[in-house]
Amino acid sequence: MDTLPILSILTWTPALAAVLILFLPQLIKSPEAARANAARWIALVTTVIVFALALWMTLAFDETKTGYQFVERADWYGMIQYHLGIDGISVLLILLTAFLMPLCILASWTSIEKRVVEYVAAFLLLQTLMIGVFCALDIVLFYIFFEAGLIPMYLIIGIWGGKNRVYAAYKFFLYTLLGSLFLLIAIAWMAITAKTTSIPDLQAFEFAKNAQTWLWLAFFASFAVKMPMWPVHTWLPDAHVEAPTAGSVILAGVLLKMGGYGFLRFSLPMFPEASNDFAPFVFALSGIAIVYTSLVAFRQTDIKKLIAYSSVAHMGFVTMGIFSGNEQGIQGALFQMLSHGVISGALFLCVGVIYYRKHTREIAKSAGLFNRMPNYAAEFLLFTLGNVGLPGTSGFVGEILTMQGAFNVDPVTAMVAASGVILSAAYMLTLYRKVVFGVIVNPALSTITDMNAREILIFVPLIAAALYLGFQPNIIFDQTATSAVALVDAFHANFK
Amino acid sequence: MLIPLILLALGAVFAGSIFYDAFVGHHAKEFWGSSIYTAPDNTVLKDKYSIPGWVFYAPLVVMVIGLAAALYFYLFNEGLGKKIADRKGMAHAFLENKWYFDELYEIVFVKGARALGDFFWKIGDGKLIDGLGPNGIAAALNFGSKKAVKIQSGYVYHYAFLMLIAAVALGAFVLFRGA
């Protein structure tokens, strides 16, 4: 693109707004409520502007070209450069991030009452770091964005979370940091060996076979935790349960996608032989994750925990698709990431609607909501079916494609994954029946009110996205196809 | 309600004789065209001509037995069905419960899934992954640091003793290093 540094604008605008918001106490001397309101409005306007810019960028993105677009490059220090750019793999993840943020701000409008200024500032900072992860083309820059994102999320869980928030925040932080240290060592070694930190150059660099093995493992340690893959998933249910609603939305919607993005951006192109060698290992973990966590989800009594475990199962499809190493698998994995971002985000918002009103996430205490909240019941049903992967919702497309991709390589894993679809129907429909149908037994629910205009406004875009992507998946594939094909071709070129 | 039932009854009685030729008789090939594909070495459609003749009549015989039984139970000897049901025999219970398929599925799939889910959740996630992983490491560090704290007793002779042991160990190391 000509001269407009659109990626820098997208990345740094939220951070600038966050700084502005943090100075509000100096600017507005009036009561705290006024400051909180100003902070909310600034955050909402900023995130809507960022979304509009991201949408414009997606439309301006030339999906027929391989390689990176909107590239910005400047020297930073040493060999490290401030190097940004996007391709078909990252463009939609940025759009997803920008799409979910205004909804998160709206979802926190009344449910967050204390330290609102700091809360929205943390969210805006997080947005900067998330967009930065997806457009960084320097591996050190990527690492900085990737790791720094832990800090605002740690604060969001640790300060605005539920009862057990400190345990959950520490667990989240330590788990992810431990994985990332291996990543840091690997990055340092790669920079010294290849004498560059540029991601496109590293992708072209051919690492020796035995080096690939341990580099792959080091990257895997970090991305598997982030994903999260079985057996390093146990931070996720705790983090989700304790996080405030909007925190869960971002966690499930965007932060989990960084793991999959990492596999696509680094593991597959940089360590193709190791990726090929380890594919059966990843398939095994994915298959276990899908069945194991689906069965655990089936037994949960806390709605958020159930959806968290279901997320782990759905991410199993993503890892399975990525390491199938073929076009269907990778396109399906990307689609599944985007679809899960919309659907799981919406499901956490659904939980938030009830939690905000009655402060319960217990399935047993929510029975009979249909009687008082028909609108809520309808939209909850849509996302329940989307999570099951019903044809016509976006959830179906990613699952079928990743299974197709895996079937070409490893039919057994694909069959195990298919059983996960049945299990997801079992736990989601059970959840829906228990929460929505039946008679109200909890007296606190007898006065519960249906969704208000603000809440409906939050759900409308999500409903539209889940259905539109379900019926017109090609709008995604058109954007991702060129990059996915290039990735697959480069991957297979190593085995000829 | 009567007219649709009459139409359906007519269909039930005559559909077979009307469509026999087109579906399975001489015109079957033209009717199905390429809808039913058979591999060149698959002879299942021809094999039906080589089975014994009584097989063709078996469904009719079974139907007639069923009809006779139904007539006997519900028209000629009304109440017999209820009498048998009241005796609560094993055969009756077996049929009444649809061969116990629901119960079997309940035990195998529903209870099995619950038990597995609980096992993975409480033992797998709780005891193994969290117990040995994050919580286990935290507990080990806690335990280790509590023990380590006890070494710092504040008594001079404890420290002197430690120094002595360390000096002996160092001396031993230097002396026997070459050996």
XYZ file of C-alpha atoms in Angstrom:
675
model
C 0.000 0.000 0.000
C 1.234 3.476 -0.808
C 2.288 5.490 2.150
C -0.402 5.133 4.810
C 1.062 2.951 7.584
C -2.267 1.246 8.196
C -0.841 -1.575 10.313
C 0.908 0.810 12.661
C -2.261 2.856 12.935
C -4.295 -0.253 13.740
C -1.752 -1.460 16.255
C -1.053 1.724 18.140
C -4.375 3.582 18.100
C -5.781 1.537 21.013
C -2.607 2.056 23.024
C -2.803 5.825 22.470
C -6.411 5.778 23.602
C -5.353 3.778 26.658
C -2.780 6.407 27.565
C -5.380 9.132 27.112
C -7.789 7.247 29.347
C -5.169 6.747 32.053
C -4.647 10.523 32.156
C -8.372 11.117 32.614
C -8.100 11.488 36.407
C -5.847 14.478 35.742
C -8.136 15.890 33.060
C -11.500 15.385 34.697
C -11.622 16.377 38.322
C -15.326 15.657 38.593
C -16.699 12.544 40.317
C -15.445 9.103 39.454
C -18.651 8.163 37.655
C -18.039 10.850 35.045
C -14.473 9.666 34.520
C -15.664 6.073 34.141
C -18.235 7.118 31.586
C -15.723 9.144 29.620
C -13.344 6.176 29.634
C -16.057 3.843 28.342
C -17.004 6.183 25.524
C -13.423 6.815 24.476
C -12.803 3.059 24.425
C -15.957 2.354 22.457
C -15.276 5.031 19.857
C -11.642 3.932 19.525
C -12.483 0.273 19.072
C -15.215 1.063 16.549
C -12.769 3.206 14.567
C -10.173 0.433 14.700
C -12.786 -2.033 13.478
C -13.722 0.262 10.593
C -10.047 0.597 9.668
C -9.514 -3.150 9.909
C -12.529 -3.707 7.684
C -11.191 -1.213 5.166
C -7.804 -2.923 5.283
C -9.404 -6.337 4.708
C -11.241 -4.991 1.674
C -8.106 -3.316 0.346
C -6.126 -6.513 0.895
C -5.288 -8.137 -2.449
C -6.110 -11.786 -1.869
C -4.609 -12.908 -5.176
C -1.045 -12.011 -4.184
C 1.304 -14.245 -2.288
C 3.700 -12.723 0.183
C 3.102 -9.942 2.664
C 1.175 -6.737 2.096
C 0.980 -3.316 3.760
C 4.597 -3.915 4.745
C 6.278 -1.378 7.021
C 9.932 -1.667 7.804
C 12.275 0.399 9.915
C 15.494 -0.344 11.779
C 15.053 -0.724 15.491
C 18.169 -1.997 17.196
C 20.803 -4.477 16.140
C 19.356 -6.801 13.572
C 15.901 -6.366 15.035
C 13.528 -4.388 12.898
C 10.153 -2.794 13.339
C 8.742 -4.912 10.541
C 4.999 -5.269 10.008
C 2.979 -6.908 7.258
C 0.034 -9.235 6.718
C -0.952 -12.102 4.476
C -4.090 -14.181 4.045
C -3.407 -16.008 7.295
C -3.226 -12.936 9.507
C -5.600 -10.474 7.846
C -8.788 -12.088 9.122
C -7.401 -12.693 12.594
C -6.806 -8.950 12.845
C -10.348 -8.340 11.649
C -11.656 -10.814 14.245
C -9.758 -9.001 16.998
C -11.089 -5.640 15.880
C -14.606 -7.099 15.563
C -14.734 -8.521 19.081
C -13.261 -5.517 20.897
C -16.192 -3.064 20.661
C -18.493 -5.903 21.758
C -16.279 -6.502 24.786
C -16.374 -2.848 25.744
C -20.164 -2.850 25.392
C -20.446 -6.068 27.395
C -18.514 -4.469 30.248
C -20.558 -1.250 30.150
C -22.476 -1.846 33.358
C -21.068 -5.123 34.652
C -17.711 -3.553 35.577
C -18.207 -0.959 38.275
C -14.879 -0.596 40.032
C -11.691 0.808 38.467
C -13.392 1.319 35.116
C -10.647 3.606 33.839
C -7.933 1.028 34.414
C -10.156 -1.760 33.099
C -10.807 -0.241 29.690
C -7.183 0.911 29.472
C -6.059 -2.690 30.036
C -8.389 -3.847 27.283
C -7.147 -1.264 24.809
C -3.556 -2.127 25.593
C -4.388 -5.778 25.066
C -5.832 -4.923 21.664
C -2.607 -3.219 20.629
C -0.618 -6.278 21.632
C -2.992 -8.739 19.952
C -2.983 -6.888 16.632
C 0.776 -6.548 16.980
C 1.154 -10.326 17.281
C -0.731 -10.889 14.040
C 1.145 -8.325 11.961
C 4.683 -8.563 13.354
C 7.122 -9.785 10.714
C 10.135 -9.695 12.978
C 10.380 -12.659 15.290
C 11.610 -10.633 18.257
C 8.890 -8.075 17.729
C 6.429 -10.963 17.598
C 7.798 -12.351 20.838
C 7.456 -8.988 22.568
C 3.818 -8.587 21.523
C 3.118 -12.251 22.279
C 4.505 -12.108 25.805
C 3.417 -8.599 26.705
C -0.165 -9.642 26.050
C 0.063 -11.739 29.188
C 0.313 -8.658 31.376
C -3.034 -6.945 30.653
C -4.783 -10.319 30.628
C -3.175 -11.212 33.961
C -4.462 -7.940 35.388
C -7.923 -8.368 33.873
C -8.309 -11.802 35.482
C -6.480 -10.927 38.695
C -8.273 -7.642 39.446
C -11.731 -7.882 37.903
C -12.131 -11.650 38.169
C -14.228 -13.860 40.435
C -13.519 -15.318 43.873
C -10.564 -17.515 42.983
C -9.074 -14.964 40.595
C -5.568 -14.792 41.993
C -4.971 -18.552 41.685
C -6.353 -18.507 38.149
C -4.307 -15.468 37.125
C -1.063 -16.956 38.438
C -1.772 -20.287 36.827
C -2.490 -18.598 33.502
C 0.647 -16.483 33.728
C 3.093 -19.156 34.857
C 1.820 -21.831 32.488
C 2.155 -19.550 29.461
C 5.423 -18.009 30.558
C 7.044 -21.399 31.122
C 6.187 -22.428 27.577
C 7.397 -19.126 26.202
C 10.843 -19.348 27.756
C 11.658 -22.246 25.457
C 10.420 -20.089 22.607
C 12.774 -17.278 23.643
C 15.791 -19.583 23.713
C 14.868 -20.934 20.292
C 14.456 -17.426 18.880
C 17.863 -16.384 20.200
C 19.504 -19.448 18.648
C 17.745 -18.888 15.330
C 18.765 -15.237 15.208
C 22.406 -16.191 15.767
C 22.358 -19.070 13.284
C 20.436 -17.419 10.463
C 21.783 -13.923 11.233
C 18.346 -12.417 10.822
C 15.195 -11.942 12.855
C 12.977 -11.236 9.867
C 10.181 -13.798 9.660
C 10.109 -13.982 5.816
C 13.893 -14.526 5.787
C 13.677 -17.153 8.505
C 10.947 -18.910 6.555
C 13.316 -19.103 3.595
C 16.264 -20.215 5.729
C 16.840 -23.958 5.803
C 17.585 -25.149 9.305
C 19.466 -28.415 9.708
C 17.328 -31.456 10.393
C 18.401 -32.066 13.994
C 18.160 -28.357 14.807
C 14.638 -28.347 13.415
C 13.649 -31.046 15.868
C 14.486 -29.166 19.022
C 13.432 -25.788 17.606
C 10.064 -27.320 16.739
C 9.738 -28.652 20.276
C 10.616 -25.266 21.767
C 8.015 -23.480 19.636
C 5.563 -26.248 20.368
C 6.018 -25.780 24.123
C 4.843 -22.211 23.806
C 2.071 -22.588 21.247
C 0.652 -25.789 22.738
C 0.098 -24.028 26.061
C -1.475 -21.052 24.337
C -3.722 -23.182 22.156
C -4.253 -24.948 24.626
C -3.599 -28.562 23.746
C -4.053 -31.533 25.994
C -2.339 -32.057 28.512
C -1.335 -28.420 29.087
C -4.885 -27.113 28.989
C -5.759 -26.982 32.679
C -5.081 -23.267 33.034
C -7.893 -22.471 30.615
C -10.972 -23.617 32.564
C -9.710 -21.817 35.683
C -8.874 -18.657 33.760
C -12.258 -18.625 32.038
C -14.243 -19.238 35.187
C -12.552 -16.396 37.034
C -12.208 -13.888 34.180
C -14.862 -11.203 33.741
C -17.172 -11.853 30.768
C -15.289 -9.653 28.304
C -12.002 -11.185 29.445
C -13.345 -14.637 28.599
C -14.506 -13.406 25.202
C -11.036 -12.115 24.327
C -9.336 -15.143 25.818
C -11.410 -17.606 23.820
C -11.883 -15.376 20.808
C -8.381 -14.105 20.182
C -5.695 -15.234 22.636
C -6.226 -18.936 21.922
C -5.827 -18.231 18.213
C -2.271 -17.061 18.754
C -1.213 -20.674 19.243
C -2.697 -21.767 15.940
C -1.324 -18.672 14.249
C 2.117 -19.509 15.628
C 1.995 -23.023 14.200
C 1.025 -21.636 10.796
C 3.501 -18.775 10.785
C 6.522 -20.491 12.348
C 6.383 -24.250 12.886
C 5.128 -25.327 9.476
C 7.136 -22.975 7.212
C 10.351 -22.831 9.262
C 10.617 -26.435 10.449
C 8.816 -28.407 7.732
C 10.676 -31.675 8.252
C 10.225 -31.606 12.000
C 6.549 -30.667 11.521
C 6.155 -33.657 9.276
C 7.914 -35.934 11.760
C 5.860 -34.692 14.682
C 2.524 -34.684 12.849
C 1.478 -38.109 14.244
C 2.284 -36.831 17.740
C 0.119 -33.743 17.213
C -2.648 -35.906 15.750
C -2.582 -38.109 18.822
C -2.763 -35.120 21.160
C -5.547 -33.554 19.084
C -7.596 -36.743 19.091
C -7.146 -37.160 22.831
C -8.011 -33.503 23.401
C -11.229 -33.774 21.419
C -12.582 -36.872 23.171
C -11.123 -36.266 26.623
C -12.175 -32.653 27.047
C -15.579 -33.277 25.450
C -16.247 -35.952 28.063
C -15.044 -33.634 30.818
C -17.260 -30.855 29.437
C -20.184 -33.259 29.695
C -19.722 -33.435 33.497
C -19.373 -29.736 34.294
C -21.856 -27.965 36.522
C -20.438 -24.505 35.853
C -21.531 -23.142 32.465
C -18.297 -21.243 31.871
C -16.192 -24.286 32.659
C -18.239 -26.338 30.241
C -17.663 -23.845 27.432
C -13.974 -23.624 28.331
C -13.537 -27.380 28.018
C -15.504 -27.295 24.791
C -13.004 -24.694 23.538
C -10.127 -27.079 24.168
C -11.961 -29.733 22.162
C -12.589 -27.313 19.298
C -8.963 -26.249 19.268
C -8.134 -29.933 18.815
C -9.723 -29.677 15.372
C -7.489 -26.696 14.620
C -4.227 -28.455 15.493
C -5.385 -31.543 13.629
C -6.132 -29.455 10.529
C -2.877 -27.514 10.652
C -0.652 -30.579 10.895
C -2.501 -32.437 8.178
C -0.347 -30.143 6.028
C -2.826 -29.996 3.147
C -5.013 -27.220 1.840
C -8.327 -28.411 3.280
C -6.774 -28.931 6.681
C -5.121 -25.539 6.856
C -8.047 -23.609 5.381
C -10.347 -25.498 7.723
C -8.126 -24.736 10.706
C -8.145 -21.030 9.869
C -11.884 -21.085 9.386
C -12.372 -22.980 12.626
C -10.287 -20.388 14.472
C -12.413 -17.528 13.128
C -15.664 -19.363 13.684
C -14.724 -20.380 17.196
C -13.756 -16.782 17.895
C -17.295 -15.703 17.066
C -19.220 -18.616 18.584
C -17.312 -19.163 21.807
C -17.125 -15.419 22.310
C -20.889 -15.270 21.945
C -21.375 -18.210 24.323
C -19.321 -16.497 27.016
C -21.397 -13.370 26.482
C -24.511 -15.537 26.935
C -23.180 -16.697 30.294
C -22.388 -13.090 31.133
C -26.001 -12.040 30.575
C -27.163 -14.407 33.323
C -24.180 -13.807 35.576
C -24.676 -10.057 35.473
C -28.295 -10.445 36.532
C -28.126 -13.183 39.129
C -24.443 -13.818 39.821
C -24.644 -17.503 39.130
C -23.030 -19.738 36.555
C -24.466 -22.914 38.048
C -26.358 -24.915 35.450
C -28.754 -26.240 38.086
C -29.622 -22.758 39.351
C -30.471 -21.417 35.899
C -33.217 -23.848 34.866
C -36.321 -22.528 33.157
C -34.953 -19.301 31.685
C -37.176 -19.732 28.651
C -40.180 -18.704 30.718
C -38.763 -15.263 31.431
C -36.253 -14.650 28.628
C -37.534 -15.803 25.232
C -35.150 -13.610 23.195
C -32.225 -14.853 25.189
C -33.340 -18.460 24.720
C -33.486 -17.968 20.956
C -30.029 -16.505 20.532
C -28.496 -18.926 23.016
C -29.956 -21.752 20.911
C -28.308 -20.394 17.787
C -24.863 -20.374 19.371
C -25.451 -23.738 21.027
C -26.106 -25.238 17.610
C -23.174 -23.313 16.173
C -20.899 -24.840 18.795
C -22.239 -28.291 17.952
C -21.279 -27.615 14.351
C -24.724 -27.720 12.791
C -24.659 -27.173 9.010
C -25.735 -23.616 8.286
C -23.659 -22.218 11.132
C -20.016 -21.322 10.863
C -19.088 -24.125 13.261
C -19.828 -26.785 10.653
C -17.458 -25.576 7.949
C -14.261 -25.657 9.967
C -15.005 -29.052 11.469
C -15.811 -30.746 8.181
C -12.757 -29.284 6.445
C -10.282 -30.123 9.179
C -11.688 -33.649 9.282
C -11.341 -33.931 5.505
C -7.791 -32.660 5.712
C -6.907 -35.100 8.468
C -8.653 -37.983 6.741
C -6.211 -37.740 3.832
C -3.321 -38.229 6.208
C -4.594 -40.175 9.189
C -8.104 -41.644 8.926
C -8.079 -42.922 12.508
C -7.624 -39.460 14.009
C -10.289 -38.084 11.678
C -12.715 -40.733 12.930
C -11.889 -40.008 16.554
C -12.457 -36.315 15.829
C -15.809 -37.105 14.241
C -16.909 -38.737 17.479
C -16.142 -35.395 19.089
C -18.932 -33.845 17.037
C -21.411 -36.263 18.611
C -20.025 -35.579 22.061
C -20.317 -31.831 21.506
C -23.977 -32.330 20.628
C -24.390 -34.335 23.831
C -22.939 -31.758 26.184
C -24.236 -28.628 24.442
C -27.805 -29.864 24.052
C -27.794 -31.128 27.647
C -26.586 -27.717 28.754
C -29.257 -25.971 26.729
C -32.028 -28.230 27.990
C -31.004 -27.785 31.597
C -30.529 -24.020 31.445
C -33.323 -22.935 29.156
C -36.125 -25.457 29.438
C -37.961 -26.816 32.443
C -39.584 -24.863 35.228
C -37.871 -22.183 37.264
C -36.715 -23.708 40.558
C -34.388 -20.946 41.686
C -36.640 -18.243 43.236
C -34.081 -15.599 42.283
C -34.911 -16.203 38.629
C -38.612 -15.437 38.978
C -37.913 -11.734 38.417
C -35.149 -12.056 35.814
C -35.619 -9.826 32.771
C -34.922 -10.496 29.113
C -32.043 -8.862 27.271
C -32.030 -5.087 27.026
C -31.275 -3.035 23.915
C -27.536 -2.828 24.630
C -27.267 -6.592 25.005
C -29.243 -7.209 21.822
C -26.934 -4.782 20.045
C -23.974 -6.900 21.175
C -25.453 -10.138 19.906
C -26.757 -8.977 16.515
C -23.320 -8.746 14.848
C -22.314 -12.099 16.326
C -25.482 -13.797 15.084
C -24.987 -12.254 11.661
C -21.375 -13.425 11.534
C -22.144 -16.987 12.685
C -24.878 -17.421 10.075
C -23.215 -15.545 7.257
C -19.999 -17.519 7.567
C -22.082 -20.692 7.741
C -23.835 -20.006 4.466
C -21.086 -18.108 2.646
C -17.812 -19.626 3.859
C -16.176 -18.562 0.605
C -15.769 -14.995 1.779
C -13.194 -16.429 4.179
C -11.611 -18.893 1.776
C -11.227 -16.228 -0.916
C -9.062 -14.280 1.498
C -7.045 -17.191 2.823
C -6.705 -19.437 -0.233
C -3.615 -17.913 -1.843
C -1.622 -17.844 1.364
C -2.790 -21.305 2.409
C -1.844 -22.797 -0.950
C 1.545 -21.082 -0.852
C 2.122 -22.438 2.647
C 1.158 -25.966 1.623
C 3.307 -25.843 -1.516
C 6.327 -24.606 0.405
C 5.729 -27.270 3.043
C 5.562 -30.117 0.536
C 8.467 -28.801 -1.531
C 10.700 -30.095 1.256
C 9.825 -33.735 0.669
C 10.448 -34.030 -3.034
C -59.691 -38.728 8.212
C -61.551 -41.556 6.508
C -60.696 -40.557 2.906
C -56.908 -40.424 3.401
C -57.113 -43.750 5.196
C -59.050 -45.320 2.338
C -56.480 -44.028 -0.155
C -53.634 -45.356 1.951
C -55.417 -48.731 2.321
C -55.843 -48.997 -1.442
C -52.208 -48.206 -1.893
C -51.190 -50.744 0.703
C -53.140 -53.499 -0.998
C -52.432 -52.782 -4.660
C -49.092 -50.926 -4.795
C -47.186 -54.191 -4.961
C -48.959 -55.622 -7.957
C -48.971 -52.309 -9.835
C -45.296 -51.454 -9.439
C -43.828 -54.949 -9.294
C -42.795 -54.993 -12.912
C -41.205 -51.564 -12.887
C -39.365 -51.965 -9.598
C -38.145 -55.533 -9.536
C -39.672 -57.259 -12.569
C -38.865 -57.152 -16.262
C -38.750 -53.357 -16.558
C -36.568 -52.785 -13.533
C -33.492 -52.019 -15.634
C -35.157 -49.169 -17.506
C -36.769 -47.814 -14.347
C -33.631 -47.608 -12.226
C -31.301 -46.758 -15.071
C -27.925 -45.888 -13.632
C -29.321 -45.012 -10.173
C -28.303 -48.372 -8.785
C -24.715 -49.055 -9.634
C -23.403 -52.584 -9.469
C -19.768 -53.363 -9.927
C -19.070 -55.746 -12.828
C -18.077 -58.571 -10.468
C -21.014 -58.013 -8.122
C -23.788 -60.553 -8.736
C -26.104 -59.870 -5.813
C -29.011 -58.871 -8.077
C -28.754 -62.080 -10.096
C -28.198 -64.270 -7.047
C -31.791 -63.740 -5.986
C -32.925 -66.107 -8.738
C -30.873 -68.961 -7.377
C -32.333 -69.045 -3.869
C -34.864 -71.762 -2.929
C -38.463 -71.028 -3.878
C -39.837 -71.127 -0.321
C -37.854 -68.014 0.596
C -40.171 -65.998 -1.656
C -43.186 -67.241 0.265
C -41.681 -66.928 3.734
C -42.765 -63.283 4.267
C -46.305 -64.179 3.215
C -46.414 -67.114 5.603
C -45.112 -65.023 8.489
C -47.646 -62.325 7.678
C -50.501 -64.827 7.671
C -49.366 -66.234 11.032
C -49.208 -62.716 12.415
C -52.646 -61.914 11.070
C -54.100 -65.097 12.527
C -52.498 -64.407 15.889
C -53.804 -60.848 15.908
C -57.305 -62.022 14.992
C -57.228 -64.616 17.751
C -55.876 -62.276 20.422
C -57.967 -59.224 19.679
C -61.182 -60.478 18.018
C -61.965 -64.118 18.807
C -60.484 -64.259 22.276
C -60.644 -60.689 23.442
C -58.813 -60.049 26.694
C -56.231 -62.779 26.197
C -53.563 -60.164 25.550
C -54.341 -58.475 28.847
C -54.283 -61.802 30.661
C -50.840 -62.609 29.344
C -49.615 -59.135 30.190
C -50.934 -59.469 33.751
C -48.917 -62.626 34.295
C -45.786 -60.484 33.782
C -43.770 -63.268 32.243
C -40.194 -62.821 31.153
C -40.986 -62.812 27.452
C -43.580 -60.121 27.967
C -41.229 -57.946 29.996
C -38.524 -58.386 27.384
C -40.801 -57.215 24.579
C -42.491 -54.534 26.669
C -39.048 -52.961 27.289
C -38.080 -53.056 23.595
C -35.466 -55.765 24.107
C -33.956 -53.557 26.863
C -32.041 -51.556 24.281
C -32.638 -48.237 26.049
C -31.430 -49.670 29.336
C -28.383 -51.164 27.660
C -27.518 -47.841 26.037
C -28.081 -46.032 29.314
C -25.594 -48.305 31.077
C -23.005 -48.456 28.320
C -23.076 -45.010 26.740
C -24.674 -42.551 29.160
C -23.256 -43.914 32.411
C -20.031 -44.836 30.629
C -19.611 -41.301 29.323
C -20.366 -39.868 32.754
C -17.879 -42.152 34.466
C -15.175 -41.450 31.888
C -15.868 -37.716 32.053
C -15.565 -37.754 35.842
C -12.415 -39.832 35.657
C -10.723 -37.537 33.137
C -11.858 -34.452 35.021
C -11.096 -35.385 38.617
C -8.261 -37.867 38.240
C -6.800 -36.821 34.860
C -7.022 -33.047 35.104
C -7.222 -32.705 38.863
C -4.850 -35.287 40.320
C -2.434 -36.000 37.466
C -2.043 -32.857 35.357
C -2.663 -30.196 37.987
C -1.522 -32.327 40.903
C 1.856 -33.159 39.426
C 2.114 -30.062 37.232
C 1.461 -26.563 38.542
C 0.106 -27.445 41.983
C 2.660 -30.188 42.493
C 5.587 -27.935 41.659
C 4.178 -25.193 43.877
C 3.730 -27.664 46.747
C 7.239 -29.067 46.267
C 8.749 -25.581 46.330
C 6.734 -24.714 49.409
C 7.840 -27.884 51.161
C 11.452 -27.383 50.113
C 11.584 -23.805 51.266
C 9.988 -24.673 54.623
C 12.692 -27.296 55.173
C 15.403 -24.933 53.977
C 14.231 -22.265 56.393
C 14.933 -24.620 59.338
C 18.630 -24.634 58.490
C 18.706 -20.951 59.362
C 18.440 -21.631 63.109
C 20.466 -18.619 64.271
C 22.774 -20.746 66.504
C 26.449 -20.038 65.889
C 27.441 -23.676 66.451
C 25.062 -24.799 63.685
C 26.765 -22.491 61.236
C 30.230 -23.493 62.495
C 29.256 -27.143 62.066
C 28.092 -26.493 58.496
C 31.334 -24.683 57.709
C 33.329 -27.579 59.133
C 31.406 -30.125 57.052
C 31.833 -27.973 53.971
C 35.569 -27.592 54.623
C 35.952 -31.374 55.088
C 33.957 -32.044 51.930
C 36.011 -29.535 49.954
C 39.240 -30.978 51.326
C 38.134 -34.489 50.458
C 37.190 -33.353 46.957
C 40.584 -31.720 46.385
C 42.483 -34.704 47.832
C 40.656 -37.457 45.966
C 40.003 -35.601 42.749
C 42.976 -37.138 41.039
C 42.312 -40.668 42.310
